[in-house]
Short mmCIF file of C-alpha atoms in Angstrom, two decimals:
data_model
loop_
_atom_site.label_atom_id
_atom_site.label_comp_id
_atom_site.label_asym_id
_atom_site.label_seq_id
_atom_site.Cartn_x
_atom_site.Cartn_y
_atom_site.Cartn_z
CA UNK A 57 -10.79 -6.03 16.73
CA UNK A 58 -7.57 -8.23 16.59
CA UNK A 59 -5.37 -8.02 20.06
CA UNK A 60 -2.65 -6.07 21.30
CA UNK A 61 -0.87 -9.31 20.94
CA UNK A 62 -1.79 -9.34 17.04
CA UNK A 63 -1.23 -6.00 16.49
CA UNK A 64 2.70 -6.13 17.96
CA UNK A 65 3.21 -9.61 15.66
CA UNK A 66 2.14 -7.26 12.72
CA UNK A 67 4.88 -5.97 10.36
CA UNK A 68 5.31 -1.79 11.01
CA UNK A 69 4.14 -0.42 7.26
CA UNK A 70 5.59 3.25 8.23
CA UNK A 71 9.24 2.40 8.72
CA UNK A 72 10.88 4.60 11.42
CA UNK A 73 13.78 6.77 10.21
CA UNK A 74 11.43 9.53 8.41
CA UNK A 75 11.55 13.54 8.85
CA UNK A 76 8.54 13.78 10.44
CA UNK A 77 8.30 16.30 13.53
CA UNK A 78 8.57 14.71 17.11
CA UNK A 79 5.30 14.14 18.56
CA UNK A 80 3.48 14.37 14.61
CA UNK A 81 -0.07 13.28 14.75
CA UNK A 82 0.29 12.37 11.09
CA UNK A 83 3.23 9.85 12.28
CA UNK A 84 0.86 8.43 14.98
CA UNK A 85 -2.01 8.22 12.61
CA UNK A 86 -0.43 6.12 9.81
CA UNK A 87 1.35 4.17 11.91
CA UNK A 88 -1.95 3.22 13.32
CA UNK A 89 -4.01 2.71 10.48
CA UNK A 90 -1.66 0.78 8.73
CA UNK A 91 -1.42 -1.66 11.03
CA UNK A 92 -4.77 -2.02 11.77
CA UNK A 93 -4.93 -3.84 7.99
CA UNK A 94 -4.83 -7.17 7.76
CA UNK A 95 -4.63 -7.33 4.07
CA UNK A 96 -1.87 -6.29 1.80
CA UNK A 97 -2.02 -2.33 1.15
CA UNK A 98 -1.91 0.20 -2.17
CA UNK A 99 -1.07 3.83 -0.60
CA UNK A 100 -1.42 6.58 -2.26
CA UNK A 101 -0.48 10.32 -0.26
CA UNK A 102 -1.57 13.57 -1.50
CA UNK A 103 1.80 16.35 -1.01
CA UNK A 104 1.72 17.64 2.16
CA UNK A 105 3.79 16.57 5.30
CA UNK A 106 3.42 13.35 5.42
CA UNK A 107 4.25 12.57 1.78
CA UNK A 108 7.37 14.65 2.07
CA UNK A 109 8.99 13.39 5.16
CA UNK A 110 8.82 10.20 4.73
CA UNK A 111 9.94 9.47 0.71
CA UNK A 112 12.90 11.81 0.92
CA UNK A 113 14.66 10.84 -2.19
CA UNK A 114 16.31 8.07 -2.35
CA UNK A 115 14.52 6.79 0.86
CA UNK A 116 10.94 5.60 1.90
CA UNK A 117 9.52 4.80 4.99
CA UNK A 118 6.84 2.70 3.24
CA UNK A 119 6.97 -1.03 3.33
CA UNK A 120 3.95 -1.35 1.11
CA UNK A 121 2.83 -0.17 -2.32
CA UNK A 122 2.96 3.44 -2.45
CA UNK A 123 2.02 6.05 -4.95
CA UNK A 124 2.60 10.06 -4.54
CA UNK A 125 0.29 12.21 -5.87
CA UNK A 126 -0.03 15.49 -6.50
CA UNK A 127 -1.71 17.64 -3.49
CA UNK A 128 -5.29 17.71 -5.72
CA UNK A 129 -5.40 14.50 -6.41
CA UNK A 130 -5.13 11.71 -3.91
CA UNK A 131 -8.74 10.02 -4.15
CA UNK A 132 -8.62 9.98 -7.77
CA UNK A 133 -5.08 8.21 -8.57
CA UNK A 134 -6.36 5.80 -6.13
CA UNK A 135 -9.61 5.19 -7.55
CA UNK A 136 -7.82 4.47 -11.00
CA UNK A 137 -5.57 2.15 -9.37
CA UNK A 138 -8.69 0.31 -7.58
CA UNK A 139 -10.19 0.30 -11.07
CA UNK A 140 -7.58 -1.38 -12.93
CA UNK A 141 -6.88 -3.89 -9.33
CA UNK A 142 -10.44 -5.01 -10.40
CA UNK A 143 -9.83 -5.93 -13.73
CA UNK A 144 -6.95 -7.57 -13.23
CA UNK A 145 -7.85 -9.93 -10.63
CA UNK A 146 -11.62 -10.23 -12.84
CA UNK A 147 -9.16 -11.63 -15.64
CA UNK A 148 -7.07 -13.99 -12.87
CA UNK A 149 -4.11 -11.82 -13.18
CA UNK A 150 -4.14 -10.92 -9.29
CA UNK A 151 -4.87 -13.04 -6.77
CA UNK A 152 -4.49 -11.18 -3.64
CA UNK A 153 -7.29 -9.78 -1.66
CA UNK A 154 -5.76 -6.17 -1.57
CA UNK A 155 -7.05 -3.07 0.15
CA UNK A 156 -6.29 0.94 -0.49
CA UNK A 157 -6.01 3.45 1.32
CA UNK A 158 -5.41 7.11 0.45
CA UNK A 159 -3.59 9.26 2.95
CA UNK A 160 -4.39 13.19 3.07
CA UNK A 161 -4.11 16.42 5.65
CA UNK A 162 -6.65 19.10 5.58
CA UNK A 163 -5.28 20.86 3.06
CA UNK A 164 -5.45 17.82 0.56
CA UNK A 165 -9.20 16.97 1.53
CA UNK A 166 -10.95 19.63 2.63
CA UNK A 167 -9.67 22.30 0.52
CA UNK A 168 -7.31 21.57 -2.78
CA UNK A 169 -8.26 17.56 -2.83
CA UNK A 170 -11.96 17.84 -2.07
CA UNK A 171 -13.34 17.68 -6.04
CA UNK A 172 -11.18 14.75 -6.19
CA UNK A 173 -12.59 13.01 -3.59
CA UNK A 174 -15.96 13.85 -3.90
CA UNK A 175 -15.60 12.07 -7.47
CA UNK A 176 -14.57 9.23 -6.14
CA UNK A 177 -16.80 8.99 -3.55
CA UNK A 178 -19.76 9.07 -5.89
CA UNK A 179 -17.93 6.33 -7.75
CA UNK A 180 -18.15 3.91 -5.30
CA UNK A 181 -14.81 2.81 -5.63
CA UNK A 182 -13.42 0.27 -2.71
CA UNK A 183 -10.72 2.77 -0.51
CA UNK A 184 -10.28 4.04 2.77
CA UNK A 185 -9.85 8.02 2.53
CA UNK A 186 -8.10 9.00 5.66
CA UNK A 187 -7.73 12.54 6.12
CA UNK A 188 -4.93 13.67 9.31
CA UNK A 189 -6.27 17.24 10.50
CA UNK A 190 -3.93 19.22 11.68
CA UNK A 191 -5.54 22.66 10.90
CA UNK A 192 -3.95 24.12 8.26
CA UNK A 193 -1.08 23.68 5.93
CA UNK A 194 1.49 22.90 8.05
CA UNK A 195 4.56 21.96 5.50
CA UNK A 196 4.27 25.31 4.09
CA UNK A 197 4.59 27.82 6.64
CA UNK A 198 1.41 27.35 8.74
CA UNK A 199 -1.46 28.95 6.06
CA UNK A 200 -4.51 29.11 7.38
CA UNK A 201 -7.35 26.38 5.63
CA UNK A 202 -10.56 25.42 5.82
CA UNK A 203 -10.20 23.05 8.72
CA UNK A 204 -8.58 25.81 10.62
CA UNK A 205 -10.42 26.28 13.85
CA UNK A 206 -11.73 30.18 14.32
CA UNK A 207 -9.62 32.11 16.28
CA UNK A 208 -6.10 30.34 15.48
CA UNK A 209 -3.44 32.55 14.67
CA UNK A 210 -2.07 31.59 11.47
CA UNK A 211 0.93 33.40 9.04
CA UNK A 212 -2.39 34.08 6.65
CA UNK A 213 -4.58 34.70 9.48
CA UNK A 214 -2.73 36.79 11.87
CA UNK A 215 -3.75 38.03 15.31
CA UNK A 216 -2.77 41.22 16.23
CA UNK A 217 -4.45 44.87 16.87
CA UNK A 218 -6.60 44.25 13.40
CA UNK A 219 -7.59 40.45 14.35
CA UNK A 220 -8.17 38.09 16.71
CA UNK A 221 -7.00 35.62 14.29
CA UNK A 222 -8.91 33.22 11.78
CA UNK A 223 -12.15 34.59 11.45
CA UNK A 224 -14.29 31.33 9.73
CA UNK A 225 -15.73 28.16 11.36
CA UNK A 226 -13.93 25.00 10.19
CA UNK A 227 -15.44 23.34 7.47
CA UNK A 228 -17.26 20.17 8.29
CA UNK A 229 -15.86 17.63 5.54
CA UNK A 230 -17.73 14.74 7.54
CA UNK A 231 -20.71 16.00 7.04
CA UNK A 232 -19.74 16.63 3.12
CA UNK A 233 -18.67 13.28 3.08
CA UNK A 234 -21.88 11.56 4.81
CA UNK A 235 -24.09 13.72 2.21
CA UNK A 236 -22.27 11.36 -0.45
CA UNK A 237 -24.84 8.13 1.17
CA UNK A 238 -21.17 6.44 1.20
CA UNK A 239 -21.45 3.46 3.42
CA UNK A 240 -19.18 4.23 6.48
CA UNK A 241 -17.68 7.70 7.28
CA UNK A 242 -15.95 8.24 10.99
CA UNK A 243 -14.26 10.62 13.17
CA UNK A 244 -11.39 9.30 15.00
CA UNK A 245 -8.33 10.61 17.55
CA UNK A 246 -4.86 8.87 18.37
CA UNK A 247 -5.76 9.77 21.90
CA UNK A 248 -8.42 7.13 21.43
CA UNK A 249 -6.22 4.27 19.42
CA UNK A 250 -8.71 1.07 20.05
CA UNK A 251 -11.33 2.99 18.42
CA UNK A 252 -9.62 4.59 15.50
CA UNK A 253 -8.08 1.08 14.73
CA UNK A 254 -11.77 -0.49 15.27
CA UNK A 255 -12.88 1.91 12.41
CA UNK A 256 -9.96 1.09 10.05
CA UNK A 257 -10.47 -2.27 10.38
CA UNK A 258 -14.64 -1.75 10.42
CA UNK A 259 -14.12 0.69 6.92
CA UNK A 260 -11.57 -1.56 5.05
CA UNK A 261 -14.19 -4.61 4.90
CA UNK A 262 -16.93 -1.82 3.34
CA UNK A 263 -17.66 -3.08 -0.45
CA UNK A 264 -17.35 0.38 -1.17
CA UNK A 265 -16.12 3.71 -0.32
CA UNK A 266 -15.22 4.52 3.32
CA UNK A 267 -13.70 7.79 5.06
CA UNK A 268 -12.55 8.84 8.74
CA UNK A 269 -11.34 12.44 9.72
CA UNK A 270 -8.77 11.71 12.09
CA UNK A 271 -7.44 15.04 14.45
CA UNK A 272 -3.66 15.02 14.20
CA UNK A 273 -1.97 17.24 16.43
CA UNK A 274 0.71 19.77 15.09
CA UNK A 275 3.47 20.99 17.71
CA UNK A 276 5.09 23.10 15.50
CA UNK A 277 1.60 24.94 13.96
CA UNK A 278 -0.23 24.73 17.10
CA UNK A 279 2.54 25.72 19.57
CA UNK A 280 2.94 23.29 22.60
CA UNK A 281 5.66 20.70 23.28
CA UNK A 282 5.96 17.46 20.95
CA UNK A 283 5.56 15.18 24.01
CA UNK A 284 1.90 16.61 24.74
CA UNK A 285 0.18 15.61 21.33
CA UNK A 286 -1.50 12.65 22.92
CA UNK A 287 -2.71 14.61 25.48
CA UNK A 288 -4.02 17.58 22.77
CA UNK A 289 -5.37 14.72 20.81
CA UNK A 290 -7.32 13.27 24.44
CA UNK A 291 -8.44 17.26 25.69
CA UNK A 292 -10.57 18.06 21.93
CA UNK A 293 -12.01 14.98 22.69
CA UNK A 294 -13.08 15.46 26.13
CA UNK A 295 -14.16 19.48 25.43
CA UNK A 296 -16.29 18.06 22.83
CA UNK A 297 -14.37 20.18 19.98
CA UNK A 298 -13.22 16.98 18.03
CA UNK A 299 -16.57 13.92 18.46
CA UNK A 300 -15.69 10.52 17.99
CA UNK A 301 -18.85 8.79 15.56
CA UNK A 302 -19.47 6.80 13.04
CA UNK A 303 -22.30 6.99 10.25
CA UNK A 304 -22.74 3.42 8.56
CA UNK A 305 -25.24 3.22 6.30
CA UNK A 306 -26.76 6.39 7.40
CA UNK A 307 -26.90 5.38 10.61
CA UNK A 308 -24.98 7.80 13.48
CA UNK A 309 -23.63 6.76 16.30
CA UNK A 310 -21.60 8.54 19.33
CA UNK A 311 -18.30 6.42 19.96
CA UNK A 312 -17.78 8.51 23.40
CA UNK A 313 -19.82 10.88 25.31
CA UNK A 314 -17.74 11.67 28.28
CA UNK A 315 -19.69 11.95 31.36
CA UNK A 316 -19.17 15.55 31.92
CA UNK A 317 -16.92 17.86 28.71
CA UNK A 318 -14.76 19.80 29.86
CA UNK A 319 -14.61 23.38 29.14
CA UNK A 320 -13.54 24.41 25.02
CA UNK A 321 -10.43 26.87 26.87
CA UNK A 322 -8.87 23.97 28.94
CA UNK A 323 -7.87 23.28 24.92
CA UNK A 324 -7.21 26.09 23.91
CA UNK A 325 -5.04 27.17 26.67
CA UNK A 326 -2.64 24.68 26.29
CA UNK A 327 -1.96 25.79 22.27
CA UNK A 328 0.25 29.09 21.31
CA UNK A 329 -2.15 29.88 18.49
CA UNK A 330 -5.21 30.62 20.54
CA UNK A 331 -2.89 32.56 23.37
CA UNK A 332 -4.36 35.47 22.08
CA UNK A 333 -7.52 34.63 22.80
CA UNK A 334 -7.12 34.89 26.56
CA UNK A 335 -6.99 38.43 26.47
CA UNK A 336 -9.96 40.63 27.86
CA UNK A 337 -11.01 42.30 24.03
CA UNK A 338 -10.75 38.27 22.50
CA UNK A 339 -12.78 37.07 25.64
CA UNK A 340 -15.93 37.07 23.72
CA UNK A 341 -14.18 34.78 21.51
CA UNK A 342 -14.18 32.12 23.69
CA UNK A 343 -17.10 32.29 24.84
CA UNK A 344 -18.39 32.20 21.09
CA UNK A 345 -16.31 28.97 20.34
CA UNK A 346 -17.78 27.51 23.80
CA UNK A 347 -21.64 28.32 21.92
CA UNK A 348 -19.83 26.50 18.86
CA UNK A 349 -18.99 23.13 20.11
CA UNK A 350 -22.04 23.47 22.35
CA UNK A 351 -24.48 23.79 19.33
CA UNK A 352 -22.52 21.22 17.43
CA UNK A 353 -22.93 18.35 19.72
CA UNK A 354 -26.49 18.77 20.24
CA UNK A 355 -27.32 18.53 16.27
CA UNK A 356 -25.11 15.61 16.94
CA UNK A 357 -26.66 13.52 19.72
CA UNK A 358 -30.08 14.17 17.73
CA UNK A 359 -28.57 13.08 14.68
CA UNK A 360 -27.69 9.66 16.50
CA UNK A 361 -31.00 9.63 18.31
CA UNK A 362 -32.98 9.99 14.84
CA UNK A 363 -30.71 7.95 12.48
CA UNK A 364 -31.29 4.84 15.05
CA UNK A 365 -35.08 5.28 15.64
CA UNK A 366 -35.33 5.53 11.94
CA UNK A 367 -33.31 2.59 11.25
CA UNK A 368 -35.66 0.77 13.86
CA UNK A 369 -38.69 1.46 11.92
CA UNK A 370 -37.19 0.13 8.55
#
């Protein structure tokens, strides 16, 4: 991974000046990804808040090629774009070595964007997917999606004397994303920058497709103070709610198993939409989610255990 001293002599891709929300994860995250390329970079950025805070007409933020999409369809006006990149540079017309990477939240991946990507995945086309997860579809009034955790209060999952809030697990899009046999797939956090640039850097050299969920911290959906979404970003890490891997080549492998998690609440706690939650009728809540994350690392840590011995035996 290139140095700190690299990194700083790289040129800033994300301009500052956009409308982005103070403290954004999805500000944090692109920031980071993009300069974790070392090659010249096609965006592309499904609707959602990224894409609209920072290309407020006539303004961008981006320094680099950069195409906006519509909210379904991210992975596939990128995969064109790779396509024709290809034939170009086949017939001498481009010499660059360029890479692309397509920018989406939860709501562009997991939910509207998802047939889009999963196209493109089976494709094989050369492009970084990077998905920011901030829970739900935050540019539009905070509707609950498919990525929302259970329990969150959202304006289409409302707590109150009827609810305790979102009723669903999140989806796991990793694990839809691994059962395309791409070649690298990842889960990353800003909290944890040297190994969220490690994997940009680690997927943009794939000959193929490569994807990495990153958590991005919402103050306004999730309810704390901008200048805590670091520390947000750090606590789902260290509760165990948000794991840091990698699957190359089939292959899993924990980034970070903290020597002891902490407790699922100390996260929750800290967040407005799960304040409900610490109520005596929700407290069975809790300790469902605690089961949750519980069950979830296990099947993960076996996954990692099998994967390698497997890969041993090859």
């Amino acid at each position: 991974m290139a140095s700190l001293k690299e990194l700083s002599a790289r040129e800033e891709i994300v301009a500052p000046g956009h409308r982005l929300c103070p403290g954004c994860g999805a500000a944090i995250v692109s920031r980071m990804v993009t300069k974790a390329a070392k090659n010249p970079l096609v965006v592309a950025c499904a609707t959602g808040c990224l894409e609209v805070s920072t290309t407020i007409y006539p303004y961008t933020s981006w320094k680099s090629s950069f195409l906006h999409v519509a909210f379904e369809n991210s992975a596939a006006s990128l995969s064109g774009t790779e396509a024709a990149y290809r034939a170009l540079k086949k017939k001498g017309k481009i010499k660059e070595d360029i890479r692309f990477i397509s920018f989406g939240g939860d709501g562009g991946t997991y939910d509207i964007g998802f047939q889009s990507l999963s196209g493109a995945l089976e494709r094989g086309h050369r492009m970084l997917v990077i998905c920011y997860d901030n829970g739900a579809y935050m540019n539009t009034g905070i509707q609950r999606s498919s990525a929302t955790p259970r329990g969150a209060d959202t304006t289409t999952s409302p707590a109150g004397k009827e609810a305790y809030g979102k009723k669903e697990y999140p989806k796991d899009l990793t694990a839809c994303v691994v059962a395309h046999d791409i070649p690298y797939a990842a889960q990353a956090s800003p909290s944890h920058w040297n190994d969220l640039m490690k994997k940009v850097e680690k997927a943009l050299e794939v000959d193929g497709p490569s994807f990495i969920n990153v958590l991005s911290p919402c103050p306004l959906g999730w309810r704390y103070p901008g200048e805590e979404s670091i520390e947000l970003a750090r606590l789902a890490v260290e509760t165990g709610f948000w794991q840091l891997y990698e699957v190359e080549n089939g292959v899993y492998k924990m980034n970070y198993n903290p020597k002891e998690r902490k407790p699922i609440r100390e996260w929750l706690e800290k967040q407005g939409r799960f304040r409900h939650l610490f109520t005596p009728a929700n407290e069975h809540i809790l300790q469902e989610l605690q089961e949750y994350v519980d069950k979830k690392w296990d099947r993960l840590l076996k996954l990692c255990s099998i994967t390698e011995e497997a890969n041993k035996t090859k």
